[in-house]
Amino acid sequence: MAGATFRGVPASYVRAHFVRARDRSGDWMVRGSSGRGRRAASLGALTTALWLCVGGLFAGPPVQAASGGCAGRLARTVAFGEGELRVYKSRNQACAVTVARTSGERRRMAVSIQPRGGAPVRDAGRFTRYAGPVTVGAISRCVYVKGGVGAGSADSGWILC
């Protein structure tokens, strides 16, 4: 067996550096001292990380972008001619956004939210899509919400009581 090789590797090198063992089918296999299992696990972890990165590139927009930046669940929507006023409620706060029916050119938009017994919080200016978000602490408190786009406006009255 002076010239014997195992997959192109001299037998003396294989005997000195590798461990021979039988796999489940009974065939002989060669495992390196560094461990094929560790390399396979590292390769699997790398592949998983790459898939997660690539998946992040094709993911949809975050939920906060869909709600205009407000956290919580949509509690009330008040529609008016030029847009709508959306009110969101989470465990300890209320949030409001005025959304224009069509985006495009800048126009005057405003939103305000006032907790009962508190001062209103406002956002007004010339925006293309939405005004806000404006947030107030509203644990067990009613809120009054107003919003407007261009000449149209709406208010909610006292809600979330």
mmCIF file of C-alpha atoms in Angstrom:
data_model
loop_
_atom_site.group_PDB
_atom_site.id
_atom_site.type_symbol
_atom_site.label_atom_id
_atom_site.label_comp_id
_atom_site.label_asym_id
_atom_site.label_seq_id
_atom_site.Cartn_x
_atom_site.Cartn_y
_atom_site.Cartn_z
ATOM 1 C CA MET A 1 0.000 0.000 0.000
ATOM 2 C CA ALA A 2 2.912 2.304 -0.627
ATOM 3 C CA GLY A 3 1.114 4.235 -3.382
ATOM 4 C CA ALA A 4 -2.409 4.044 -1.917
ATOM 5 C CA THR A 5 -4.445 7.211 -1.960
ATOM 6 C CA PHE A 6 -7.768 8.241 -0.541
ATOM 7 C CA ARG A 7 -9.513 10.678 -2.868
ATOM 8 C CA GLY A 8 -6.179 11.827 -4.237
ATOM 9 C CA VAL A 9 -4.526 12.213 -0.810
ATOM 10 C CA PRO A 10 -1.639 9.846 0.139
ATOM 11 C CA ALA A 11 -2.665 7.218 2.693
ATOM 12 C CA SER A 12 0.163 8.161 5.081
ATOM 13 C CA TYR A 13 -1.165 11.727 5.300
ATOM 14 C CA VAL A 14 -4.692 10.460 5.869
ATOM 15 C CA ARG A 15 -3.570 8.142 8.680
ATOM 16 C CA ALA A 16 -1.549 10.892 10.370
ATOM 17 C CA HIS A 17 -4.100 13.724 10.204
ATOM 18 C CA PHE A 18 -7.568 12.238 9.915
ATOM 19 C CA VAL A 19 -9.776 9.735 11.723
ATOM 20 C CA ARG A 20 -11.492 7.030 9.728
ATOM 21 C CA ALA A 21 -14.960 5.956 10.772
ATOM 22 C CA ARG A 22 -18.013 4.275 9.352
ATOM 23 C CA ASP A 23 -21.159 6.201 8.581
ATOM 24 C CA ARG A 24 -24.725 4.868 9.022
ATOM 25 C CA SER A 25 -24.673 2.965 5.740
ATOM 26 C CA GLY A 26 -21.465 1.160 6.752
ATOM 27 C CA ASP A 27 -19.231 2.960 4.225
ATOM 28 C CA TRP A 28 -15.889 4.335 5.338
ATOM 29 C CA MET A 29 -15.640 8.095 5.692
ATOM 30 C CA VAL A 30 -12.889 10.417 6.725
ATOM 31 C CA ARG A 31 -13.366 13.131 9.337
ATOM 32 C CA GLY A 32 -10.739 15.794 9.852
ATOM 33 C CA SER A 33 -9.384 16.614 13.257
ATOM 34 C CA SER A 34 -10.756 20.131 12.921
ATOM 35 C CA GLY A 35 -14.249 18.665 12.600
ATOM 36 C CA ARG A 36 -16.370 18.842 9.515
ATOM 37 C CA GLY A 37 -19.381 19.456 11.721
ATOM 38 C CA ARG A 38 -18.084 22.785 12.959
ATOM 39 C CA ARG A 39 -17.400 23.989 9.446
ATOM 40 C CA ALA A 40 -20.856 22.889 8.301
ATOM 41 C CA ALA A 41 -22.477 24.657 11.263
ATOM 42 C CA SER A 42 -20.522 27.833 10.521
ATOM 43 C CA LEU A 43 -21.522 27.663 6.882
ATOM 44 C CA GLY A 44 -25.157 27.135 7.874
ATOM 45 C CA ALA A 45 -25.064 30.131 10.234
ATOM 46 C CA LEU A 46 -23.504 32.285 7.530
ATOM 47 C CA THR A 47 -26.127 31.199 5.011
ATOM 48 C CA THR A 48 -28.926 31.966 7.469
ATOM 49 C CA ALA A 49 -27.489 35.416 8.193
ATOM 50 C CA LEU A 50 -27.263 36.191 4.493
ATOM 51 C CA TRP A 51 -30.866 35.086 3.921
ATOM 52 C CA LEU A 52 -32.041 37.318 6.761
ATOM 53 C CA CYS A 53 -30.168 40.293 5.306
ATOM 54 C CA VAL A 54 -31.537 39.702 1.827
ATOM 55 C CA GLY A 55 -35.031 39.202 3.252
ATOM 56 C CA GLY A 56 -34.788 42.581 4.970
ATOM 57 C CA LEU A 57 -34.176 44.248 1.617
ATOM 58 C CA PHE A 58 -37.450 42.937 0.208
ATOM 59 C CA ALA A 59 -39.596 43.352 3.330
ATOM 60 C CA GLY A 60 -42.585 45.671 3.260
ATOM 61 C CA PRO A 61 -42.694 49.037 4.971
ATOM 62 C CA PRO A 62 -42.769 49.034 8.757
ATOM 63 C CA VAL A 63 -46.119 49.201 10.504
ATOM 64 C CA GLN A 64 -45.393 52.657 11.877
ATOM 65 C CA ALA A 65 -45.028 54.027 8.337
ATOM 66 C CA ALA A 66 -48.482 52.695 7.465
ATOM 67 C CA SER A 67 -50.001 54.405 10.518
ATOM 68 C CA GLY A 68 -48.226 57.712 9.923
ATOM 69 C CA GLY A 69 -45.871 57.181 12.852
ATOM 70 C CA CYS A 70 -48.466 56.500 15.550
ATOM 71 C CA ALA A 71 -48.180 53.517 17.844
ATOM 72 C CA GLY A 72 -51.180 51.499 18.921
ATOM 73 C CA ARG A 73 -54.393 50.405 17.242
ATOM 74 C CA LEU A 74 -56.598 52.515 15.005
ATOM 75 C CA ALA A 75 -59.414 53.666 17.289
ATOM 76 C CA ARG A 76 -61.353 56.129 15.114
ATOM 77 C CA THR A 77 -61.332 57.506 11.574
ATOM 78 C CA VAL A 78 -63.176 60.730 10.714
ATOM 79 C CA ALA A 79 -63.429 61.350 6.968
ATOM 80 C CA PHE A 80 -63.930 64.765 5.391
ATOM 81 C CA GLY A 81 -63.746 66.176 1.852
ATOM 82 C CA GLU A 82 -59.991 66.584 1.437
ATOM 83 C CA GLY A 83 -58.766 63.733 3.661
ATOM 84 C CA GLU A 84 -59.282 61.944 6.923
ATOM 85 C CA LEU A 85 -58.392 62.251 10.560
ATOM 86 C CA ARG A 86 -57.020 59.064 12.175
ATOM 87 C CA VAL A 87 -56.876 58.513 15.927
ATOM 88 C CA TYR A 88 -54.752 55.715 17.417
ATOM 89 C CA LYS A 89 -54.888 54.440 20.979
ATOM 90 C CA SER A 90 -52.201 52.515 22.822
ATOM 91 C CA ARG A 91 -52.156 51.509 26.465
ATOM 92 C CA ASN A 92 -51.067 54.869 27.823
ATOM 93 C CA GLN A 93 -51.290 57.396 24.992
ATOM 94 C CA ALA A 94 -53.451 58.672 22.163
ATOM 95 C CA CYS A 95 -52.059 59.767 18.815
ATOM 96 C CA ALA A 96 -53.585 61.605 15.840
ATOM 97 C CA VAL A 97 -52.651 62.090 12.178
ATOM 98 C CA THR A 98 -54.379 64.008 9.385
ATOM 99 C CA VAL A 99 -53.937 62.225 6.047
ATOM 100 C CA ALA A 100 -54.657 63.883 2.689
ATOM 101 C CA ARG A 101 -56.841 61.936 0.247
ATOM 102 C CA THR A 102 -54.287 62.502 -2.535
ATOM 103 C CA SER A 103 -50.599 63.175 -2.125
ATOM 104 C CA GLY A 104 -48.741 65.559 -4.377
ATOM 105 C CA GLU A 105 -48.309 69.306 -4.056
ATOM 106 C CA ARG A 106 -47.743 70.958 -0.702
ATOM 107 C CA ARG A 107 -50.860 72.348 0.913
ATOM 108 C CA ARG A 108 -51.936 73.644 4.300
ATOM 109 C CA MET A 109 -52.555 70.784 6.746
ATOM 110 C CA ALA A 110 -53.094 70.681 10.508
ATOM 111 C CA VAL A 111 -53.816 68.232 13.311
ATOM 112 C CA SER A 112 -54.321 68.741 17.049
ATOM 113 C CA ILE A 113 -55.159 66.497 19.966
ATOM 114 C CA GLN A 114 -56.192 67.665 23.420
ATOM 115 C CA PRO A 115 -56.638 65.473 26.496
ATOM 116 C CA ARG A 116 -59.505 66.478 28.780
ATOM 117 C CA GLY A 117 -58.085 68.930 31.324
ATOM 118 C CA GLY A 118 -54.871 69.437 29.344
ATOM 119 C CA ALA A 119 -53.417 71.676 26.662
ATOM 120 C CA PRO A 120 -53.732 70.759 22.966
ATOM 121 C CA VAL A 121 -50.721 69.497 21.007
ATOM 122 C CA ARG A 122 -50.633 70.749 17.399
ATOM 123 C CA ASP A 123 -48.804 70.170 14.136
ATOM 124 C CA ALA A 124 -49.544 72.539 11.271
ATOM 125 C CA GLY A 125 -47.783 73.524 8.089
ATOM 126 C CA ARG A 126 -47.573 72.869 4.375
ATOM 127 C CA PHE A 127 -47.272 69.126 3.794
ATOM 128 C CA THR A 128 -47.704 66.735 0.859
ATOM 129 C CA ARG A 129 -49.275 63.674 2.502
ATOM 130 C CA TYR A 130 -49.963 63.965 6.242
ATOM 131 C CA ALA A 131 -49.711 66.239 9.274
ATOM 132 C CA GLY A 132 -48.620 64.784 12.571
ATOM 133 C CA PRO A 133 -48.261 62.558 14.418
ATOM 134 C CA VAL A 134 -49.179 64.347 17.631
ATOM 135 C CA THR A 135 -49.271 62.332 20.846
ATOM 136 C CA VAL A 136 -50.608 62.942 24.359
ATOM 137 C CA GLY A 137 -50.743 60.852 27.508
ATOM 138 C CA ALA A 138 -54.293 59.584 27.789
ATOM 139 C CA ILE A 139 -54.620 57.006 30.533
ATOM 140 C CA SER A 140 -58.361 57.034 31.367
ATOM 141 C CA ARG A 141 -58.831 60.444 29.709
ATOM 142 C CA CYS A 142 -61.032 61.590 26.861
ATOM 143 C CA VAL A 143 -59.380 63.367 23.942
ATOM 144 C CA TYR A 144 -60.625 65.968 21.454
ATOM 145 C CA VAL A 145 -59.065 65.707 17.988
ATOM 146 C CA LYS A 146 -59.210 68.219 15.103
ATOM 147 C CA GLY A 147 -57.658 68.073 11.650
ATOM 148 C CA GLY A 148 -57.741 69.822 8.332
ATOM 149 C CA VAL A 149 -56.450 69.681 4.766
ATOM 150 C CA GLY A 150 -56.761 72.829 2.643
ATOM 151 C CA ALA A 151 -60.266 74.256 3.136
ATOM 152 C CA GLY A 152 -61.727 71.018 4.568
ATOM 153 C CA SER A 153 -61.626 70.131 8.251
ATOM 154 C CA ALA A 154 -63.153 67.789 10.806
ATOM 155 C CA ASP A 155 -63.216 67.181 14.549
ATOM 156 C CA SER A 156 -64.018 64.111 16.571
ATOM 157 C CA GLY A 157 -65.667 65.546 19.632
ATOM 158 C CA TRP A 158 -64.663 63.983 22.952
ATOM 159 C CA ILE A 159 -63.705 60.344 22.263
ATOM 160 C CA LEU A 160 -61.850 57.417 23.895
ATOM 161 C CA CYS A 161 -63.562 58.103 27.229
#
